[in-house]
Coordinates of C-alpha atoms in Angstrom, one line a residue:
M1 CA 0.0 0.0 0.0
G2 CA 1.3 3.4 -0.9
P3 CA 0.7 6.8 -2.5
V4 CA 0.3 7.5 -6.2
G5 CA 3.6 7.5 -8.2
S6 CA 5.4 5.2 -5.8
G7 CA 6.0 2.4 -8.3
K8 CA 3.6 -0.2 -6.9
S9 CA 2.2 -1.4 -10.2
Y10 CA 5.6 -1.6 -12.0
G11 CA 7.0 -3.6 -9.1
C12 CA 4.1 -6.1 -9.1
A13 CA 4.3 -6.6 -12.9
A14 CA 8.1 -7.2 -12.7
E15 CA 7.4 -9.7 -9.9
I16 CA 5.7 -12.0 -12.4
M17 CA 8.8 -12.4 -14.5
L18 CA 11.0 -12.7 -11.4
R19 CA 8.8 -15.7 -10.3
A20 CA 8.8 -17.1 -13.8
V21 CA 12.6 -17.3 -14.0
K22 CA 12.8 -19.0 -10.6
Q23 CA 10.6 -21.9 -11.6
P24 CA 12.5 -25.2 -11.9
P25 CA 13.0 -26.4 -15.4
S26 CA 10.8 -29.3 -16.6
P27 CA 12.6 -32.6 -16.7
K28 CA 10.9 -33.3 -20.1
D29 CA 12.2 -30.4 -22.1
G30 CA 14.1 -28.0 -19.8
I31 CA 11.5 -25.2 -20.1
R32 CA 10.4 -23.2 -17.0
Y33 CA 6.6 -23.3 -17.1
S34 CA 4.4 -20.9 -15.1
R35 CA 0.9 -19.3 -15.3
F36 CA -0.2 -16.2 -13.6
V37 CA -3.5 -14.2 -13.4
I38 CA -3.7 -10.4 -13.1
V39 CA -6.9 -9.3 -11.5
R40 CA -8.6 -5.8 -11.6
N41 CA -12.1 -4.8 -10.6
S42 CA -13.3 -4.0 -14.2
Y43 CA -12.4 -4.6 -17.8
P44 CA -12.2 -0.9 -18.7
E45 CA -9.7 -0.2 -15.9
L46 CA -7.9 -3.5 -16.7
R47 CA -7.3 -2.3 -20.3
T48 CA -6.6 1.4 -19.7
T49 CA -4.3 1.1 -16.6
T50 CA -3.1 -2.4 -15.7
I51 CA -2.5 -3.7 -19.3
K52 CA -0.8 -0.4 -20.2
T53 CA 1.6 -0.8 -17.3
W54 CA 2.3 -4.4 -18.3
L55 CA 3.0 -3.6 -21.9
E56 CA 5.4 -0.8 -21.0
L57 CA 7.6 -3.5 -19.3
F58 CA 6.8 -6.3 -21.7
P59 CA 6.0 -4.8 -25.1
E60 CA 4.5 -7.0 -27.8
N61 CA 7.3 -6.3 -30.3
I62 CA 9.8 -7.9 -28.0
W63 CA 7.9 -10.4 -25.9
G64 CA 5.3 -11.6 -28.4
P65 CA 1.7 -10.6 -29.2
M66 CA -1.1 -10.3 -26.8
R67 CA -4.3 -12.2 -27.3
W68 CA -7.1 -9.6 -27.1
S69 CA -10.1 -11.9 -27.2
P70 CA -11.5 -12.8 -23.8
P71 CA -9.9 -13.8 -21.6
I72 CA -7.1 -11.4 -22.5
S73 CA -3.7 -13.0 -22.1
H74 CA 0.0 -12.7 -22.9
H75 CA 1.9 -15.9 -23.5
I76 CA 5.6 -15.3 -23.3
K77 CA 7.8 -18.0 -24.7
L78 CA 11.6 -17.7 -24.7
P79 CA 13.7 -20.6 -26.1
S80 CA 16.6 -22.2 -24.2
R81 CA 20.0 -20.6 -24.8
G82 CA 23.1 -22.5 -23.8
D83 CA 22.8 -23.3 -20.1
A84 CA 19.9 -21.0 -19.6
A85 CA 16.5 -22.8 -19.5
G86 CA 13.7 -21.6 -21.7
I87 CA 10.6 -19.8 -20.3
D88 CA 7.0 -20.5 -21.0
C89 CA 5.0 -17.9 -19.0
E90 CA 1.3 -17.4 -19.5
V91 CA -0.3 -14.3 -18.0
I92 CA -4.1 -14.0 -17.9
F93 CA -6.0 -10.7 -17.3
M94 CA -9.3 -11.0 -15.5
A95 CA -11.9 -8.5 -14.1
L96 CA -13.5 -9.7 -10.9
D97 CA -15.4 -7.1 -8.8
Q98 CA -18.2 -9.2 -7.2
P99 CA -18.0 -12.1 -4.8
K100 CA -20.1 -14.1 -7.3
D101 CA -17.2 -13.7 -9.8
V102 CA -15.1 -16.1 -7.9
R103 CA -16.7 -18.9 -9.9
K104 CA -14.7 -17.6 -12.9
L105 CA -11.6 -18.9 -11.1
L106 CA -12.8 -22.4 -10.5
S107 CA -11.1 -24.0 -13.6
L108 CA -7.9 -22.1 -13.4
E109 CA -4.6 -23.8 -12.6
L110 CA -2.1 -21.1 -11.6
T111 CA 1.3 -20.5 -10.2
G112 CA 0.6 -17.2 -8.7
A113 CA -1.6 -14.1 -8.9
W114 CA -1.3 -10.3 -8.8
V115 CA -4.3 -8.3 -7.5
N116 CA -4.1 -4.7 -8.9
E117 CA -5.7 -2.0 -6.8
A118 CA -6.9 -4.4 -4.1
R119 CA -9.0 -1.8 -2.3
E120 CA -11.6 -2.0 -5.1
L121 CA -12.1 -5.8 -4.7
P122 CA -14.0 -7.8 -2.1
L123 CA -12.0 -10.1 0.2
A124 CA -13.9 -13.1 -1.3
V125 CA -12.0 -12.6 -4.6
V126 CA -8.7 -12.8 -2.8
Q127 CA -9.8 -15.8 -0.8
G128 CA -11.0 -17.5 -4.0
L129 CA -7.5 -17.1 -5.5
T130 CA -5.8 -18.8 -2.6
H131 CA -6.9 -22.3 -3.7
R132 CA -6.1 -21.8 -7.4
V133 CA -2.4 -20.9 -7.0
G134 CA 0.3 -23.5 -6.7
R135 CA -1.4 -25.9 -9.1
F136 CA 0.7 -25.2 -12.2
P137 CA 3.0 -26.6 -13.5
T138 CA 2.4 -30.2 -12.5
K139 CA 5.1 -32.3 -10.8
S140 CA 5.9 -34.0 -14.1
N141 CA 6.9 -30.6 -15.5
G142 CA 9.0 -29.5 -12.6
G143 CA 6.3 -28.8 -10.0
C144 CA 5.6 -25.5 -8.2
P145 CA 7.9 -25.0 -5.2
W146 CA 6.6 -21.4 -4.7
R147 CA 3.0 -20.2 -4.8
G148 CA 1.4 -17.0 -3.7
I149 CA -0.5 -13.8 -4.3
W150 CA 0.7 -10.3 -4.1
M151 CA -1.4 -7.1 -4.2
D152 CA -1.0 -3.4 -4.6
T153 CA -3.3 -0.6 -3.6
N154 CA -3.7 3.0 -2.8
P155 CA -4.9 3.6 0.8
M156 CA -8.4 2.9 1.9
D157 CA -10.6 3.8 4.9
D158 CA -10.2 2.1 8.2
D159 CA -13.2 -0.2 8.0
H160 CA -11.8 -2.0 4.9
W161 CA -10.8 -5.7 5.0
W162 CA -7.2 -4.7 4.2
H163 CA -7.0 -2.4 7.2
R164 CA -8.6 -5.1 9.4
L165 CA -6.1 -7.8 8.3
A166 CA -3.1 -5.5 8.3
E167 CA -3.7 -3.7 11.5
K168 CA -6.1 -5.5 13.7
G169 CA -6.4 -9.2 13.1
P170 CA -3.6 -10.4 10.9
V171 CA -3.5 -13.9 9.4
S172 CA -0.7 -15.7 11.3
G173 CA 0.8 -19.1 11.3
R174 CA 3.0 -20.9 8.8
Y175 CA 1.3 -19.2 5.8
K176 CA 0.8 -15.8 7.3
W177 CA -0.1 -12.8 5.2
E178 CA 2.4 -10.0 5.1
F179 CA 1.5 -6.3 4.6
F180 CA 3.9 -3.6 3.6
K181 CA 3.2 0.2 3.8
Q182 CA 5.3 2.6 1.7
P183 CA 6.2 6.1 3.1
G184 CA 3.9 8.9 2.0
G185 CA 5.0 11.1 -0.9
V186 CA 4.2 14.2 1.2
M187 CA 4.1 14.9 4.9
E188 CA 2.3 17.5 6.9
V189 CA 4.5 20.3 8.4
S190 CA 3.9 23.4 10.4
S191 CA 3.1 26.8 8.8
S192 CA 6.5 28.1 9.9
D193 CA 8.4 25.5 7.8
P194 CA 10.1 27.4 5.0
D195 CA 9.5 24.5 2.5
G196 CA 5.9 24.2 3.4
I197 CA 3.4 24.2 0.6
P198 CA -0.1 25.5 1.5
A199 CA -3.0 23.2 0.4
A200 CA -6.4 22.3 1.9
G201 CA -5.8 24.4 5.0
K202 CA -2.6 22.7 5.9
F203 CA 1.1 22.9 5.0
W204 CA 3.0 20.1 3.2
K205 CA 6.4 19.2 1.9
V206 CA 7.8 16.2 -0.1
S207 CA 8.8 13.5 2.3
D208 CA 12.5 12.6 2.5
K209 CA 11.5 8.9 2.7
A210 CA 9.3 9.0 -0.4
E211 CA 10.0 6.1 -2.8
N212 CA 10.5 6.1 -6.6
I213 CA 11.2 9.9 -6.7
N214 CA 14.0 9.4 -9.3
N215 CA 11.5 8.0 -11.7
L216 CA 9.0 10.8 -11.4
P217 CA 9.0 14.2 -13.1
P218 CA 10.3 17.1 -11.1
G219 CA 7.8 18.6 -8.8
Y220 CA 5.4 15.6 -9.1
Y221 CA 4.1 15.7 -5.6
D222 CA 4.1 19.5 -5.3
Q223 CA 1.9 19.6 -8.3
Q224 CA -0.5 17.0 -6.9
L225 CA -1.4 19.2 -4.0
G226 CA -3.1 21.9 -6.1
G227 CA -6.9 22.0 -5.9
K228 CA -7.3 18.9 -3.8
N229 CA -9.2 18.5 -0.6
L230 CA -7.6 17.3 2.7
D231 CA -8.8 13.7 2.4
W232 CA -7.5 13.3 -1.1
I233 CA -4.0 14.6 -0.1
R234 CA -3.8 12.4 2.9
C235 CA -4.9 9.3 0.9
Y236 CA -3.3 9.6 -2.5
A237 CA -0.2 11.8 -1.7
G238 CA 0.3 11.0 2.0
G239 CA -0.4 7.3 1.8
Q240 CA -2.6 7.3 4.9
Y241 CA -5.8 5.3 5.7
V242 CA -8.6 7.8 5.0
Y243 CA -12.0 7.9 3.5
V244 CA -12.1 10.0 0.3
Q245 CA -15.4 11.7 -0.3
E246 CA -17.6 11.1 -3.3
G247 CA -20.1 13.8 -4.3
R248 CA -21.0 16.6 -1.8
P249 CA -21.2 15.5 1.9
V250 CA -24.5 16.0 3.7
W251 CA -22.4 17.5 6.6
P252 CA -19.5 19.4 5.1
E253 CA -19.1 21.1 8.5
F254 CA -17.7 17.8 10.0
D255 CA -14.0 17.6 10.5
D256 CA -12.9 14.2 11.7
S257 CA -9.5 15.4 12.9
V258 CA -11.2 17.9 15.2
M259 CA -14.5 16.3 16.1
S260 CA -13.4 12.7 17.0
C261 CA -11.6 11.6 20.1
D262 CA -11.2 8.4 22.2
D263 CA -11.5 9.9 25.8
I264 CA -15.2 10.7 26.0
A265 CA -16.6 9.8 29.4
V266 CA -20.2 9.1 30.2
D267 CA -21.8 11.6 32.7
P268 CA -24.3 9.5 34.8
T269 CA -26.0 12.6 36.0
L270 CA -27.2 13.6 32.5
P271 CA -29.8 11.8 30.4
L272 CA -28.7 9.5 27.6
H273 CA -30.3 10.3 24.2
I274 CA -30.6 7.6 21.5
G275 CA -31.5 8.4 17.9
L276 CA -33.1 5.7 15.8
D277 CA -33.6 5.1 12.1
F278 CA -36.1 2.3 11.3
G279 CA -36.4 0.0 8.3
L280 CA -34.7 -3.2 7.5
T281 CA -31.3 -1.6 8.1
P282 CA -32.0 0.0 11.5
A283 CA -29.3 2.1 13.2
A284 CA -28.9 3.8 16.6
V285 CA -26.6 6.5 17.8
F286 CA -26.1 7.2 21.6
G287 CA -25.1 10.6 22.9
Q288 CA -25.3 13.2 25.7
R289 CA -25.9 16.9 25.5
L290 CA -23.8 18.7 28.1
P291 CA -25.1 21.9 29.9
S292 CA -22.5 23.8 27.9
G293 CA -24.2 22.8 24.6
R294 CA -21.6 20.3 23.5
W295 CA -22.7 16.9 22.2
N296 CA -20.7 13.8 23.1
V297 CA -21.6 10.9 20.8
L298 CA -20.7 7.7 22.7
R299 CA -21.8 4.6 20.7
E300 CA -23.4 3.4 17.5
I301 CA -25.4 0.3 16.5
V302 CA -25.5 -0.3 12.7
T303 CA -27.2 -3.4 11.3
E304 CA -28.2 -4.9 8.0
D305 CA -31.2 -7.0 7.0
M306 CA -32.7 -7.0 10.5
G307 CA -36.3 -6.5 11.7
L308 CA -37.4 -4.3 14.5
E309 CA -37.8 -7.2 17.0
R310 CA -34.2 -8.3 16.8
F311 CA -32.9 -4.8 16.6
G312 CA -34.9 -3.7 19.7
L313 CA -33.4 -6.6 21.7
I314 CA -29.9 -5.7 20.7
L315 CA -30.6 -2.0 21.6
L316 CA -32.0 -3.1 25.0
N317 CA -29.0 -5.2 25.7
E318 CA -26.6 -2.4 24.9
I319 CA -28.5 -0.1 27.3
N320 CA -28.5 -2.7 30.1
V321 CA -24.9 -3.6 29.7
H322 CA -23.3 -0.2 29.2
Y323 CA -25.8 2.4 30.6
P324 CA -27.7 0.8 33.5
K325 CA -29.7 3.0 35.9
M326 CA -29.4 6.0 33.5
D327 CA -32.3 8.2 32.3
I328 CA -32.9 7.1 28.7
L329 CA -34.6 9.2 26.0
V330 CA -35.1 7.4 22.7
W331 CA -36.0 9.4 19.6
G332 CA -37.1 8.0 16.2
D333 CA -38.3 8.8 12.8
P334 CA -41.9 10.1 13.0
A335 CA -42.7 7.7 10.1
G336 CA -42.5 5.0 12.8
S337 CA -45.9 6.2 14.0
K338 CA -47.6 4.5 11.0
R339 CA -49.4 1.4 11.9
D340 CA -48.2 -1.9 10.5
E341 CA -50.5 -3.3 7.8
I342 CA -50.5 -6.8 9.3
F343 CA -50.2 -6.5 13.1
E344 CA -51.8 -2.9 13.3
V345 CA -49.1 -1.6 15.6
T346 CA -46.6 1.2 15.2
A347 CA -42.8 0.8 15.5
F348 CA -43.0 2.9 18.7
D349 CA -45.7 0.7 20.1
H350 CA -43.5 -2.4 19.5
L351 CA -40.5 -0.8 21.2
K352 CA -42.7 -0.1 24.2
T353 CA -43.5 -3.8 24.5
L354 CA -39.7 -4.3 24.9
G355 CA -39.4 -1.7 27.6
L356 CA -38.1 1.1 25.4
N357 CA -40.2 4.3 25.6
A358 CA -39.3 5.7 22.2
R359 CA -40.9 8.9 20.9
P360 CA -41.0 10.6 17.5
T361 CA -39.0 13.7 16.8
A362 CA -40.8 17.0 15.8
S363 CA -40.0 16.5 12.1
N364 CA -38.5 14.0 9.7
D365 CA -37.9 16.7 7.0
F366 CA -34.4 16.1 5.7
Q367 CA -33.3 19.7 5.7
V368 CA -34.4 20.1 9.3
R369 CA -32.4 17.0 10.3
R370 CA -29.4 18.2 8.4
E371 CA -29.4 21.6 10.1
A372 CA -29.9 20.0 13.5
G373 CA -26.9 17.9 13.0
A374 CA -24.8 20.8 11.7
M375 CA -25.6 23.2 14.6
P376 CA -23.2 21.6 17.2
M377 CA -20.5 21.3 14.5
N378 CA -20.6 25.1 14.1
R379 CA -20.0 25.7 17.9
F380 CA -16.7 26.1 19.6
I381 CA -16.9 25.4 23.4
D382 CA -14.0 25.5 25.8
R383 CA -11.5 25.3 22.9
K384 CA -13.2 22.2 21.5
A385 CA -15.7 21.7 18.7
G386 CA -19.4 21.5 19.9
L387 CA -19.6 17.9 18.6
Q388 CA -17.3 15.1 19.8
V389 CA -17.7 11.7 18.4
H390 CA -16.0 8.7 20.0
K391 CA -13.4 7.1 17.6
D392 CA -15.1 3.7 18.1
C393 CA -18.1 5.1 16.1
Q394 CA -16.4 4.3 12.8
R395 CA -19.5 3.9 10.7
L396 CA -21.0 7.2 12.0
R397 CA -17.6 9.0 11.4
K398 CA -17.5 7.7 7.9
S399 CA -21.1 8.8 7.3
L400 CA -20.4 12.3 8.6
A401 CA -17.2 12.6 6.7
G402 CA -18.9 12.1 3.3
G403 CA -20.2 8.6 3.1
Y404 CA -23.7 10.1 3.4
H405 CA -23.6 12.5 0.4
F406 CA -25.4 14.0 -2.5
K407 CA -24.6 12.4 -5.8
R408 CA -22.9 14.4 -8.5
V409 CA -25.0 15.0 -11.6
A410 CA -23.2 14.8 -15.0
M411 CA -23.2 18.3 -16.5
S412 CA -21.5 19.7 -19.6
G413 CA -19.2 22.7 -19.5
G414 CA -17.4 21.6 -16.3
Q415 CA -20.3 22.6 -14.0
E416 CA -20.7 20.9 -10.6
R417 CA -24.2 20.0 -9.8
F418 CA -25.6 17.6 -7.2
R419 CA -28.9 15.9 -6.6
D420 CA -31.3 17.6 -4.3
A421 CA -31.9 14.4 -2.3
P422 CA -29.0 12.5 -0.5
N423 CA -27.9 9.2 -1.8
K424 CA -29.4 6.3 0.2
N425 CA -26.6 3.8 0.8
E426 CA -25.0 1.9 3.7
H427 CA -23.9 5.2 5.3
S428 CA -27.2 7.0 5.2
H429 CA -29.0 5.0 7.9
V430 CA -26.6 5.8 10.7
G431 CA -26.5 9.4 9.4
D432 CA -30.2 9.6 9.7
A433 CA -30.1 8.2 13.2
F434 CA -27.6 10.9 14.1
G435 CA -30.0 13.5 12.8
Y436 CA -32.9 12.2 14.9
L437 CA -30.5 12.2 17.9
M438 CA -29.8 15.9 17.4
L439 CA -33.4 16.8 16.8
G440 CA -34.8 14.9 19.8
G441 CA -32.0 15.9 22.0
G442 CA -32.7 19.6 21.9
E443 CA -31.3 21.1 18.7
H444 CA -34.8 21.5 17.3
K445 CA -35.7 23.7 20.2
V446 CA -32.6 25.8 19.5
M447 CA -33.6 26.1 15.9
T448 CA -37.2 27.1 16.5
R449 CA -38.9 29.2 19.2
G450 CA -42.3 30.8 19.7
Y451 CA -42.9 34.4 18.6
G452 CA -45.2 37.1 20.0
G453 CA -45.3 38.6 23.5
R454 CA -42.4 41.0 24.1
Y455 CA -41.2 41.0 20.5
G456 CA -44.5 40.5 18.6
A457 CA -48.2 40.9 18.6
A458 CA -49.6 40.1 22.1
G459 CA -51.1 36.7 22.3
A460 CA -49.7 35.6 18.9
K461 CA -48.7 31.9 18.8
G462 CA -46.8 29.7 16.4
Q463 CA -43.2 28.9 15.3
Y464 CA -40.7 30.0 12.8
Q465 CA -37.6 28.3 11.5
A466 CA -34.3 30.0 12.0
N467 CA -32.5 30.9 8.8
T468 CA -28.9 29.7 9.1
E469 CA -28.0 30.4 5.5
F470 CA -26.5 33.9 6.0
S471 CA -23.1 35.5 6.3
I472 CA -22.1 36.8 9.7
W473 CA -20.3 39.6 7.9

């Protein structure tokens, strides 16, 4: 894993030939036989990036022609010369981006495999490759004393399978998996550094430990910094684990480096608020609103393909284990007040049968939820942001950082347009639960207040919504 321009793909392509020349010669004809597969997530990217890299190292006019009909392959044959054994190396290019695509591997007999841009592929594809390598050549043709898979990738976010296996639960034992991390191309420095380059609100300089610099054009990484956001720089230039935003985030006010920490304590004297999002992918977010106005988000529950009965029991267990004897206030989507068409009960009624007194928030309008979630992010209390999210709430942090976003609309002329409604995906449910937490926990009261009396007509009643879309200047 490393930044752009660090030579990952070239090194992996060269590894194929290195392994091919290390194969033992066949006792039949003295040829070193081998077969490899190169995997990418789609055929367009396979042809425009991976194969281009391969042909720069092994051009067809020297190493023989490619076969461009599926499956695309390059069969390299070099005759024996003197004491040097000949080489017969077949390289197959395949696109596998879904777990179901593993069946395409079932008939392959391979020596090894290279997975290009591994972050774009599910773990099931890598697992499917493990039982296909080491099967070619047969023992009658010299056998396969070495077998293996190597991968390259740009960094990914910290809930990816690569991060889990590299940092948290590595595969150990005799056939352990090894992970290597290249130094970043750039590093963050202070504003006083004379070599610092301003970009995305920070200062950067090219790292002394950056690899492959001699093969890059002058000023390569300096140029990469221009016009990029902070997450892009940290990921592609800095080589750090980070989530890179797609589209426009629902909460652009959120800054994970400022608003996440791992030392948030529960205050037993204050009520615990829980925001809920219903449906078959229910989610819950736990938090406390301090007297100062700061929100501490403590815990999350994110599920998939789960009904309200099981989810309610999981939620109740979390409360009993982690927050016993505390005042609990549960807030949910007002749509949960609709009666079920079969059992004629609402989601809130069902939660009450489990001992959870959940109540609907004042509104489920998306813009109201968005503004309620943004309000504490815009506060600064006691030298800290008004929102503090525990670092264990990884799914919520990813949602707030841009996982929950508005999709970009294709426009001509270089215009940037985004859909009016947010994209419903795996990050939206926990984001909605966060919005209901903020609404029910008091932010709706801050946003709206009664009018009349001292500042209006005597006896007037009603509400108005505060307009937050203005410049303080």
